[in-house]
Amino acid sequence: MRGTVGVDIGATAVRVVEVTGVDQSGYALVSAIGLAPLPLNAVVAGKIRSPRDASIALAKAIRMAGVSKRGFIIGVSTPTTSFENRVLPTSLSSSERETHLRTLGKPLGSNYGLDESVIATYLARTDQGDTTLSTIGVSSALDDDVAAVQAVCDLAKCSPRAIDLSAAATMRAMTRVNVSSMEIGSIVDVGASKVTVTTRQGMHLRTVRTTAGGGDDITKAIAASLNISFKEAEDLKYTQKLSANFSRIAQRGAYATQEETINTEEALLADALNSSADLLIDSIAQSIESSSSAGPLPQGVTLCGLGACLLRGFKDRLQRRTGIPVTIVKPWAEIEKSKRNAEYFRQGRPDPAVLISLATATGLALWKEPL
């Protein structure tokens, strides 16, 4: 049985996942995976800078997964994407909502107008107090960003069924709650060059905020501080742990002894690691706090994305900064045991790092036609 395919174009790779269903425990069953690396700066903060490189990676990832080049769901996620809930007349059909919103003329994104945007809607709920009104989730993206995704598909001679908000996909992969739940939570997805903070109420989106900057900023800070290559700094980053109580360390002078020089290098590393991580954490905290404009602050934060999950001490530092419980969890997904998926297993179990990296692609494969 063939499943639904999700495609995530990230900063470092194109990820393709086929999901053949959801088991009784709520886990998505991943039957096929395709991963194709991207050149540096081909995609930055969700913006596709090199459609050609992205198309080559997309075609390769699809071949690796052995799935069709047609009918997949692909994501879009840039700092210009937005989401909000609007109360609209229940009598409006799904096809009439966009016309109504454009007629009202109220901007959906802070950086661009309705005439520059692509709009999609779905029925979140019908207001119990007044059945003539419904809460409608409204997502929007800049025309140019959607066109760039479509251009990649065209170059790869592929045809998607739909383009979805990547933030919504990540939420689908990371969250399982009762259908009547009204709990408020935030999902913080830290990638290489962007961070997306998605706040939900139950299983419905409330706000989405994507900002430039991510795990690569920490790597670049280490590389510049120690005068080493990006790859060396990336490898070094994951051997370190953020200090529990960090304060900037004074640097030694030019006439330090050999022992002092070693200590100076350690101090420079600690300074670069902790200072850059703090800047990233401050940005995340501000995004979480900004969600309060749509209601109460979240009761908990789920941290995902390899840009933070693999960095020791990041979770605890974020929790101290926000005062909100932070957890790291894997997506609700299981990889099917098969010969072609063997490389994604460790000691008989799916590699947690692989599952985390596939969260958005998995959520995209869980997409359903909106009401």
C-alpha positions as MATLAB code, in Angstrom:
seq = 'MRGTVGVDIGATAVRVVEVTGVDQSGYALVSAIGLAPLPLNAVVAGKIRSPRDASIALAKAIRMAGVSKRGFIIGVSTPTTSFENRVLPTSLSSSERETHLRTLGKPLGSNYGLDESVIATYLARTDQGDTTLSTIGVSSALDDDVAAVQAVCDLAKCSPRAIDLSAAATMRAMTRVNVSSMEIGSIVDVGASKVTVTTRQGMHLRTVRTTAGGGDDITKAIAASLNISFKEAEDLKYTQKLSANFSRIAQRGAYATQEETINTEEALLADALNSSADLLIDSIAQSIESSSSAGPLPQGVTLCGLGACLLRGFKDRLQRRTGIPVTIVKPWAEIEKSKRNAEYFRQGRPDPAVLISLATATGLALWKEPL';
ca = [
       0.000    0.000    0.000;
       1.367    3.383   -0.997;
       1.137    6.193    1.494;
       1.246    9.967    1.517;
       4.578   11.711    0.867;
       5.889   14.800    2.623;
       8.799   16.926    1.361;
      10.753   19.305    3.582;
      13.307   21.656    1.998;
      15.609   22.591    4.862;
      18.822   24.561    5.073;
      21.090   21.527    4.960;
      19.058   18.895    3.122;
      15.880   17.971    1.298;
      13.989   15.327    3.273;
      11.343   13.065    1.766;
       9.146   10.796    3.894;
       6.379    8.383    2.976;
       3.802    7.657    5.698;
       1.490    4.664    5.228;
      -0.817    5.416    8.134;
      -1.036    5.992   11.873;
      -1.105    3.111   14.368;
      -3.427    2.763   17.363;
      -0.951    4.586   19.596;
      -0.863    7.605   17.303;
       2.529    6.903   15.712;
       2.963    7.712   12.032;
       4.334    4.708   10.151;
       7.261    5.863    8.009;
       7.822    3.373    5.211;
      10.326    5.216    3.014;
      12.936    7.939    3.491;
      15.030   10.004    1.113;
      17.712   12.443    2.275;
      19.753   14.605   -0.092;
      22.222   17.229    1.208;
      22.130   20.825   -0.016;
      25.121   23.066   -0.737;
      25.863   25.806    1.774;
      23.582   28.848    1.351;
      21.280   27.162   -1.196;
      18.494   27.690    1.349;
      18.840   30.270    4.137;
      16.179   30.948    6.776;
      13.694   29.054    4.631;
      14.363   31.262    1.603;
      15.357   29.287   -1.488;
      18.370   31.110   -2.906;
      19.344   28.469   -5.438;
      16.292   26.766   -6.993;
      18.598   24.702   -9.212;
      20.519   23.180   -6.285;
      17.283   22.583   -4.388;
      15.691   20.896   -7.416;
      18.651   18.555   -7.861;
      18.448   17.564   -4.193;
      14.666   17.132   -4.416;
      14.905   14.812   -7.415;
      17.646   12.799   -5.688;
      15.701   12.483   -2.406;
      12.595   11.305   -4.251;
      14.632    8.668   -6.090;
      16.201    7.500   -2.827;
      12.771    7.127   -1.217;
      11.390    5.362   -4.273;
       8.192    7.425   -4.264;
       6.190    9.138   -6.976;
       7.198   12.546   -8.306;
       3.554   13.559   -8.183;
       1.045   14.105   -5.429;
       3.352   14.892   -2.502;
       2.873   17.625    0.103;
       5.692   20.181    0.313;
       6.264   22.805    2.992;
       6.993   26.522    3.008;
       8.547   28.288    5.983;
      10.145   31.730    5.917;
      10.084   34.783    8.204;
       7.278   36.185    6.021;
       4.848   33.290    6.578;
       2.127   34.044    9.116;
      -0.856   32.491   10.825;
      -3.768   33.834   12.827;
      -7.331   32.910   13.739;
     -10.226   34.973   12.425;
     -13.923   34.807   13.336;
     -15.944   34.656   10.105;
     -19.564   33.881    9.186;
     -20.209   30.133    9.229;
     -22.215   30.490    6.018;
     -19.046   31.194    4.019;
     -17.850   28.178    2.067;
     -14.163   27.305    2.064;
     -13.829   28.786   -1.424;
     -15.514   32.045   -0.349;
     -13.332   32.740    2.696;
     -10.358   34.067    0.740;
     -12.522   36.514   -1.209;
     -14.098   37.681    2.055;
     -10.707   38.196    3.714;
      -9.323   40.104    0.750;
     -12.460   42.282    0.650;
     -12.022   43.127    4.340;
      -8.486   44.278    3.484;
      -6.984   43.631    6.936;
      -3.322   42.534    6.491;
      -2.416   39.004    7.569;
       1.329   39.509    7.660;
       3.205   42.431    9.157;
       5.732   42.635    6.314;
       3.515   42.504    3.251;
      -0.011   43.197    2.042;
      -2.832   40.961    0.863;
      -2.025   41.717   -2.770;
       1.405   40.087   -2.290;
       0.234   37.017   -0.426;
      -1.116   33.520   -0.944;
      -3.897   32.679    1.542;
      -5.209   29.348    2.821;
      -7.932   28.711    5.409;
      -9.394   25.870    7.449;
     -12.289   25.483    9.874;
     -10.937   25.368   13.437;
     -14.290   25.324   15.258;
     -17.797   26.708   15.219;
     -18.380   29.087   18.106;
     -20.731   27.392   20.578;
     -22.334   30.624   21.741;
     -23.219   31.716   18.218;
     -23.428   29.052   15.511;
     -23.531   31.747   12.824;
     -19.840   32.402   13.464;
     -16.821   30.121   13.130;
     -13.166   30.389   14.069;
     -11.130   30.053   10.904;
      -7.399   29.432   10.822;
      -5.781   31.653    8.201;
      -2.247   31.119    6.936;
      -0.459   33.327    4.473;
       2.855   33.362    2.665;
       4.564   35.797    0.361;
       3.800   35.132   -3.319;
       7.511   35.018   -4.121;
       8.214   32.357   -1.470;
       5.459   30.083   -2.755;
       6.600   30.684   -6.327;
      10.151   29.690   -5.355;
       8.916   26.360   -3.967;
       6.911   25.751   -7.134;
       9.953   26.652   -9.270;
      12.024   23.996   -7.491;
       9.337   21.416   -8.215;
       9.131   22.478  -11.866;
      12.903   22.219  -12.302;
      12.840   18.748  -10.731;
       9.927   17.810  -13.021;
       7.793   17.120   -9.966;
       4.193   18.005   -9.207;
       3.034   18.523   -5.596;
      -0.554   18.012   -4.509;
      -0.393   20.893   -2.037;
       1.939   23.407   -0.412;
       1.475   23.469    3.368;
       2.740   25.642    6.191;
       5.765   23.793    7.580;
       4.940   24.985   11.106;
       1.581   23.210   10.931;
       3.315   20.051    9.746;
       5.814   20.098   12.614;
       2.953   20.494   15.087;
       1.147   17.477   13.591;
       4.265   15.343   13.949;
       5.135   16.447   17.481;
       1.739   16.658   19.188;
      -0.886   14.151   20.288;
      -3.704   15.461   22.491;
      -7.370   14.693   23.082;
      -9.624   16.268   20.456;
     -11.355   18.311   23.149;
      -8.106   19.531   24.702;
      -7.680   23.281   25.115;
      -4.154   23.193   26.559;
      -1.749   25.777   25.220;
       1.754   24.773   24.193;
       4.590   26.025   22.022;
       6.797   24.018   19.685;
      10.239   25.502   19.126;
      11.899   24.147   15.982;
      15.546   25.231   15.842;
      17.084   24.632   12.447;
      20.438   25.548   10.975;
      19.426   29.047    9.846;
      15.927   29.702   11.187;
      13.778   29.207   14.255;
      10.032   28.627   14.115;
       7.958   29.050   17.267;
       4.478   27.601   16.849;
       1.924   28.100   19.610;
      -1.145   25.879   19.604;
      -4.357   25.458   21.557;
      -5.196   21.788   21.596;
      -4.445   20.616   18.069;
      -5.174   23.981   16.457;
      -2.568   26.568   15.559;
      -2.742   29.870   17.395;
       0.348   31.766   16.243;
       3.415   31.092   14.102;
       6.595   33.134   14.138;
       9.677   32.304   12.078;
      12.906   34.242   12.563;
      16.283   34.123   10.848;
      19.135   32.608   12.847;
      19.701   29.137   14.227;
      22.276   26.531   15.131;
      24.695   27.736   12.449;
      25.071   31.049   14.297;
      26.604   29.201   17.242;
      28.928   27.289   14.913;
      30.044   30.495   13.170;
      30.744   32.161   16.517;
      32.984   29.268   17.574;
      34.768   29.203   14.212;
      35.478   32.943   14.328;
      36.604   32.859   17.948;
      39.074   29.986   17.494;
      39.966   30.710   13.840;
      38.944   27.237   12.679;
      36.802   25.938    9.826;
      33.014   25.747    9.986;
      33.117   21.937    9.971;
      35.663   21.838   12.786;
      33.519   24.224   14.802;
      30.375   22.180   14.106;
      32.047   19.011   15.371;
      33.421   20.839   18.408;
      30.037   22.381   19.258;
      28.439   19.050   20.088;
      31.243   18.003   22.417;
      30.557   20.984   24.672;
      27.879   21.814   27.218;
      26.400   25.203   27.944;
      27.493   26.490   31.345;
      24.807   26.539   34.026;
      25.809   30.011   35.205;
      27.726   31.725   32.437;
      29.388   35.103   32.533;
      31.808   36.436   29.949;
      35.403   35.437   30.652;
      38.171   38.007   30.384;
      40.675   37.192   27.664;
      44.392   36.895   28.362;
      46.939   39.264   26.943;
      49.362   38.575   24.127;
      52.134   37.378   26.463;
      50.289   34.435   28.059;
      52.183   31.276   28.992;
      51.493   28.002   27.149;
      49.220   26.838   29.978;
      47.466   30.190   30.010;
      47.066   30.002   26.230;
      45.290   26.646   26.553;
      43.071   28.131   29.239;
      42.493   31.133   26.998;
      41.349   28.862   24.147;
      38.962   27.115   26.509;
      37.692   30.488   27.685;
      37.249   31.703   24.107;
      35.302   28.538   23.251;
      33.077   28.888   26.320;
      32.515   32.563   25.577;
      31.594   31.972   21.923;
      29.381   28.992   22.709;
      27.469   30.531   25.588;
      27.157   34.068   24.231;
      25.816   32.952   20.837;
      23.465   30.440   22.460;
      22.125   33.158   24.743;
      21.363   35.408   21.771;
      19.449   32.565   20.135;
      17.588   31.743   23.353;
      16.628   35.405   23.842;
      15.160   35.463   20.339;
      13.179   32.279   21.036;
      11.910   33.653   24.345;
      10.723   36.834   22.648;
       8.811   34.776   20.061;
       7.157   32.744   22.818;
       6.264   35.886   24.742;
       4.827   37.519   21.617;
       2.298   34.672   21.349;
       0.546   36.146   24.399;
      -1.027   38.708   22.063;
      -3.443   35.920   21.048;
      -4.068   34.556   24.545;
      -2.326   33.154   27.638;
       1.312   32.094   27.547;
       1.953   28.401   26.850;
       1.896   25.911   29.693;
       4.813   24.007   28.201;
       7.397   24.167   25.429;
       8.461   21.299   23.180;
      11.944   21.684   21.737;
      12.777   20.059   18.417;
      15.217   20.521   15.564;
      18.810   19.315   15.513;
      20.055   22.891   15.929;
      19.171   22.720   19.634;
      18.287   19.147   20.570;
      21.874   17.918   20.205;
      23.420   20.861   22.072;
      23.776   19.882   25.708;
      22.354   22.349   28.201;
      20.255   24.249   25.637;
      16.941   22.933   26.976;
      17.758   23.874   30.571;
      18.972   27.328   29.567;
      15.774   27.977   27.588;
      13.659   26.810   30.523;
      15.430   29.177   32.908;
      15.049   32.061   30.459;
      11.310   31.559   29.865;
      10.209   30.142   33.223;
       8.158   27.565   31.274;
       8.794   23.776   31.413;
      10.748   22.677   28.323;
      10.908   19.099   27.052;
      12.683   17.398   24.163;
      10.589   14.686   22.545;
      10.813   12.679   19.361;
       8.098   12.970   16.719;
       5.191   10.569   16.995;
       6.647    8.348   14.303;
       8.114    4.908   13.828;
      10.339    3.874   10.928;
       9.315    0.635    9.260;
      11.932   -2.081    9.611;
      13.097   -2.984    6.140;
      16.311   -3.507    4.230;
      16.185   -0.047    2.638;
      15.614    1.619    6.025;
      18.368   -0.306    7.859;
      20.776    2.665    7.850;
      18.311    4.706    9.931;
      18.368    2.262   12.851;
      20.722    2.100   15.827;
      20.807   -1.021   18.007;
      17.507   -2.211   16.620;
      15.667    1.076   17.169;
      15.095    4.079   14.878;
      17.902    6.621   15.281;
      16.422    9.452   17.424;
      18.432   12.096   15.543;
      16.990   10.869   12.232;
      13.440   10.960   13.617;
      13.945   14.511   14.895;
      15.326   15.643   11.535;
      12.285   14.138    9.770;
       9.647   15.761   11.985;
       8.476   18.361    9.460;
       8.520   15.987    6.486;
       6.552   13.447    8.534;
       3.983   16.080    9.476;
       3.647   17.115    5.861;
       2.880   13.494    4.966;
       0.085   13.599    7.592;
      -1.622   16.510    5.782;
      -5.330   16.219    5.005;
      -7.567   18.299    2.804;
      -8.737   21.218    5.005;
     -12.410   21.895    5.684;
];
